[in-house]
């Protein structure tokens, strides 16, 4: 092995380089660190993000620190784990080497677990103007924007201008879109009338626009119908079979000619794989995912694996690939770690088989929909199940405790008091504090 220039010491153990500290990468690093490997975990952030609760950060319901976990804290006692915070830009599979923004590193085994990003389906104007929610930074930017627009709305007497500022369009009727719509509707009902007494909150319209003919397409028809009923009860305007074609910052243009006035669009309509250069072109398939075999090995490459959202694997029960959800990422990581163990004992590897534990979505307080393999239920009990599943999926006792306290406080007071507009100081602008929140800050 040649000298590494992101300063990882040479070791007698084989080196496994894991790119991405999300659900897949983190679980794999945890398992591999208990075996005889040198584990190098590389992520562009120094923390793990719990994406399922991003929408609560964006809706000022949770603090960012409650859903993030520092990578180093997890591995403080594992001397064979090395963490580097940088972006991996390229893979050289012939030399068995990766390139990062800080330098290169040789590997014996490489695992790509870089997840996915928002897919705007090639519409650059929408990409520029709409608000995605795929990183905690984006969730915070959205929180700032929503709150700032209400602040601006009370300063104008012009009806049209005010409508543009207070109305919100959410595009995409999957779990994220449904959860955001529910949270916004509750903010409109319980919080805004208290915070903005000068605003007629009845004027606020929340639209949920979905291209298909139902919400929560991956779930049961009962869940989908109930989610629609719950949202309608909360006053959300649902537009099914409506495809958003453009958004110019003032109007959302829907195929067929309809226009909705709103200067804020939350884009929850699709994802595509993150990219790293150097992989064979034919291994990148639909949705920019990396095609892998049943052992998560990238087709045609030696000792290169892909896991989680970025991996596209067909198995008999999932001929079109697995859903891009946390459980797939976690289970693939466990299977791969187990395969390393089996191989070290000279035993054959086990092909991955996804065990679907169910899916769920919450729609404001007291309401959720849950599809388990044997039972489907909706309403209050489903909401309790949703709360506990999410609470126990968080990493770290402190995070669980803080989120729990936050939720209990919010449940009884209807008010989380986190509605703060916090943005970095713009060094180049003389009007530092008056700058409107912009995307990707
Ligand atoms: C808003 C939202 C809500 C969701 N809700 C749910 C839910 O309720 N239930 C559910 O099961 N799933 C949910 N998901 C999906 C779930 O979060 C993903 O399936 C899961 O995170 C995939 O795990 P992963 O490890 O493959 O990727 P990720 O968790 O996305 O991790 C990828 C990691 O790679 C890092 N990275 C990316 N590129 C590079 C690079 N070039 N160099 C270095 N590091 C890099 C990133 O910083 C990140 O830490 C939700 C997703 C979103 C966005």
PDB file of N, CA and C in Angstrom, residues 12 16 41 48 65 75 114 121 196 205 210 230 233 235 251 253 281 285 288 310 324 331 355 358 362 380:
ATOM      1  N   UNK A  12      -1.361  -3.112   9.989  1.00  0.00           N
ATOM      2  CA  UNK A  12      -1.238  -4.504   9.531  1.00  0.00           C
ATOM      3  C   UNK A  12      -2.611  -5.036   9.100  1.00  0.00           C
ATOM      4  N   UNK A  16     -10.544  -0.698   5.341  1.00  0.00           N
ATOM      5  CA  UNK A  16     -11.838  -0.513   4.668  1.00  0.00           C
ATOM      6  C   UNK A  16     -12.174   0.973   4.723  1.00  0.00           C
ATOM      7  N   UNK A  41     -13.616   6.282   8.001  1.00  0.00           N
ATOM      8  CA  UNK A  41     -14.950   6.788   7.680  1.00  0.00           C
ATOM      9  C   UNK A  41     -14.794   8.232   7.196  1.00  0.00           C
ATOM     10  N   UNK A  48     -23.637  12.896  11.778  1.00  0.00           N
ATOM     11  CA  UNK A  48     -24.660  12.072  11.138  1.00  0.00           C
ATOM     12  C   UNK A  48     -25.976  12.848  11.218  1.00  0.00           C
ATOM     13  N   UNK A  65     -29.510  20.470  16.782  1.00  0.00           N
ATOM     14  CA  UNK A  65     -28.613  19.617  17.571  1.00  0.00           C
ATOM     15  C   UNK A  65     -29.308  18.337  18.044  1.00  0.00           C
ATOM     16  N   UNK A  75     -17.202   7.055  17.959  1.00  0.00           N
ATOM     17  CA  UNK A  75     -16.057   6.139  17.842  1.00  0.00           C
ATOM     18  C   UNK A  75     -14.906   6.514  18.774  1.00  0.00           C
ATOM     19  N   UNK A 114     -22.985   7.163  -0.122  1.00  0.00           N
ATOM     20  CA  UNK A 114     -23.072   8.634  -0.172  1.00  0.00           C
ATOM     21  C   UNK A 114     -24.502   9.155  -0.291  1.00  0.00           C
ATOM     22  N   UNK A 121     -35.414  17.058 -11.685  1.00  0.00           N
ATOM     23  CA  UNK A 121     -35.718  16.507 -13.012  1.00  0.00           C
ATOM     24  C   UNK A 121     -35.304  17.452 -14.145  1.00  0.00           C
ATOM     25  N   UNK A 196     -48.588  36.360  15.213  1.00  0.00           N
ATOM     26  CA  UNK A 196     -48.846  37.437  14.240  1.00  0.00           C
ATOM     27  C   UNK A 196     -50.311  37.865  14.340  1.00  0.00           C
ATOM     28  N   UNK A 205     -52.846  30.022   2.605  1.00  0.00           N
ATOM     29  CA  UNK A 205     -53.211  28.783   1.891  1.00  0.00           C
ATOM     30  C   UNK A 205     -51.997  27.873   1.805  1.00  0.00           C
ATOM     31  N   UNK A 210     -49.456  16.967  -6.064  1.00  0.00           N
ATOM     32  CA  UNK A 210     -48.950  15.617  -6.279  1.00  0.00           C
ATOM     33  C   UNK A 210     -49.220  15.187  -7.728  1.00  0.00           C
ATOM     34  N   UNK A 230     -57.084  13.417   6.608  1.00  0.00           N
ATOM     35  CA  UNK A 230     -56.509  14.171   7.726  1.00  0.00           C
ATOM     36  C   UNK A 230     -56.053  15.558   7.260  1.00  0.00           C
ATOM     37  N   UNK A 233     -58.919  17.902   6.524  1.00  0.00           N
ATOM     38  CA  UNK A 233     -59.492  18.385   7.783  1.00  0.00           C
ATOM     39  C   UNK A 233     -58.671  19.530   8.359  1.00  0.00           C
ATOM     40  N   UNK A 235     -57.214  21.678   6.592  1.00  0.00           N
ATOM     41  CA  UNK A 235     -57.337  22.821   5.687  1.00  0.00           C
ATOM     42  C   UNK A 235     -56.321  22.865   4.555  1.00  0.00           C
ATOM     43  N   UNK A 251     -45.086  32.573  -9.169  1.00  0.00           N
ATOM     44  CA  UNK A 251     -46.196  31.672  -9.501  1.00  0.00           C
ATOM     45  C   UNK A 251     -45.679  30.265  -9.749  1.00  0.00           C
ATOM     46  N   UNK A 253     -46.406  27.045 -11.880  1.00  0.00           N
ATOM     47  CA  UNK A 253     -47.149  26.739 -13.103  1.00  0.00           C
ATOM     48  C   UNK A 253     -47.398  25.242 -13.165  1.00  0.00           C
ATOM     49  N   UNK A 281     -19.246   3.756 -16.333  1.00  0.00           N
ATOM     50  CA  UNK A 281     -20.512   4.396 -16.724  1.00  0.00           C
ATOM     51  C   UNK A 281     -21.700   3.450 -16.644  1.00  0.00           C
ATOM     52  N   UNK A 285     -27.177   3.571 -12.966  1.00  0.00           N
ATOM     53  CA  UNK A 285     -28.457   3.258 -13.606  1.00  0.00           C
ATOM     54  C   UNK A 285     -29.511   4.285 -13.213  1.00  0.00           C
ATOM     55  N   UNK A 288     -29.673   7.743 -11.064  1.00  0.00           N
ATOM     56  CA  UNK A 288     -28.253   7.965 -10.747  1.00  0.00           C
ATOM     57  C   UNK A 288     -27.765   7.057  -9.622  1.00  0.00           C
ATOM     58  N   UNK A 310     -27.903   5.056  -2.416  1.00  0.00           N
ATOM     59  CA  UNK A 310     -27.137   5.149  -3.664  1.00  0.00           C
ATOM     60  C   UNK A 310     -27.121   3.822  -4.411  1.00  0.00           C
ATOM     61  N   UNK A 324     -35.944   3.783  -1.208  1.00  0.00           N
ATOM     62  CA  UNK A 324     -34.795   4.501  -0.623  1.00  0.00           C
ATOM     63  C   UNK A 324     -35.164   4.990   0.778  1.00  0.00           C
ATOM     64  N   UNK A 331     -30.067  -2.339   7.003  1.00  0.00           N
ATOM     65  CA  UNK A 331     -29.995  -3.802   6.817  1.00  0.00           C
ATOM     66  C   UNK A 331     -28.891  -4.194   5.833  1.00  0.00           C
ATOM     67  N   UNK A 355     -35.946  -7.074   4.661  1.00  0.00           N
ATOM     68  CA  UNK A 355     -37.056  -7.408   5.547  1.00  0.00           C
ATOM     69  C   UNK A 355     -37.834  -6.115   5.817  1.00  0.00           C
ATOM     70  N   UNK A 358     -42.151  -2.161   7.655  1.00  0.00           N
ATOM     71  CA  UNK A 358     -43.345  -1.309   7.573  1.00  0.00           C
ATOM     72  C   UNK A 358     -42.986   0.126   7.262  1.00  0.00           C
ATOM     73  N   UNK A 362     -46.640  10.813   9.650  1.00  0.00           N
ATOM     74  CA  UNK A 362     -47.491  11.514  10.617  1.00  0.00           C
ATOM     75  C   UNK A 362     -48.100  12.755   9.975  1.00  0.00           C
ATOM     76  N   UNK A 380     -54.822   8.015  16.238  1.00  0.00           N
ATOM     77  CA  UNK A 380     -54.044   8.341  17.443  1.00  0.00           C
ATOM     78  C   UNK A 380     -53.010   7.271  17.788  1.00  0.00           C
TER      79      UNK A 380
END
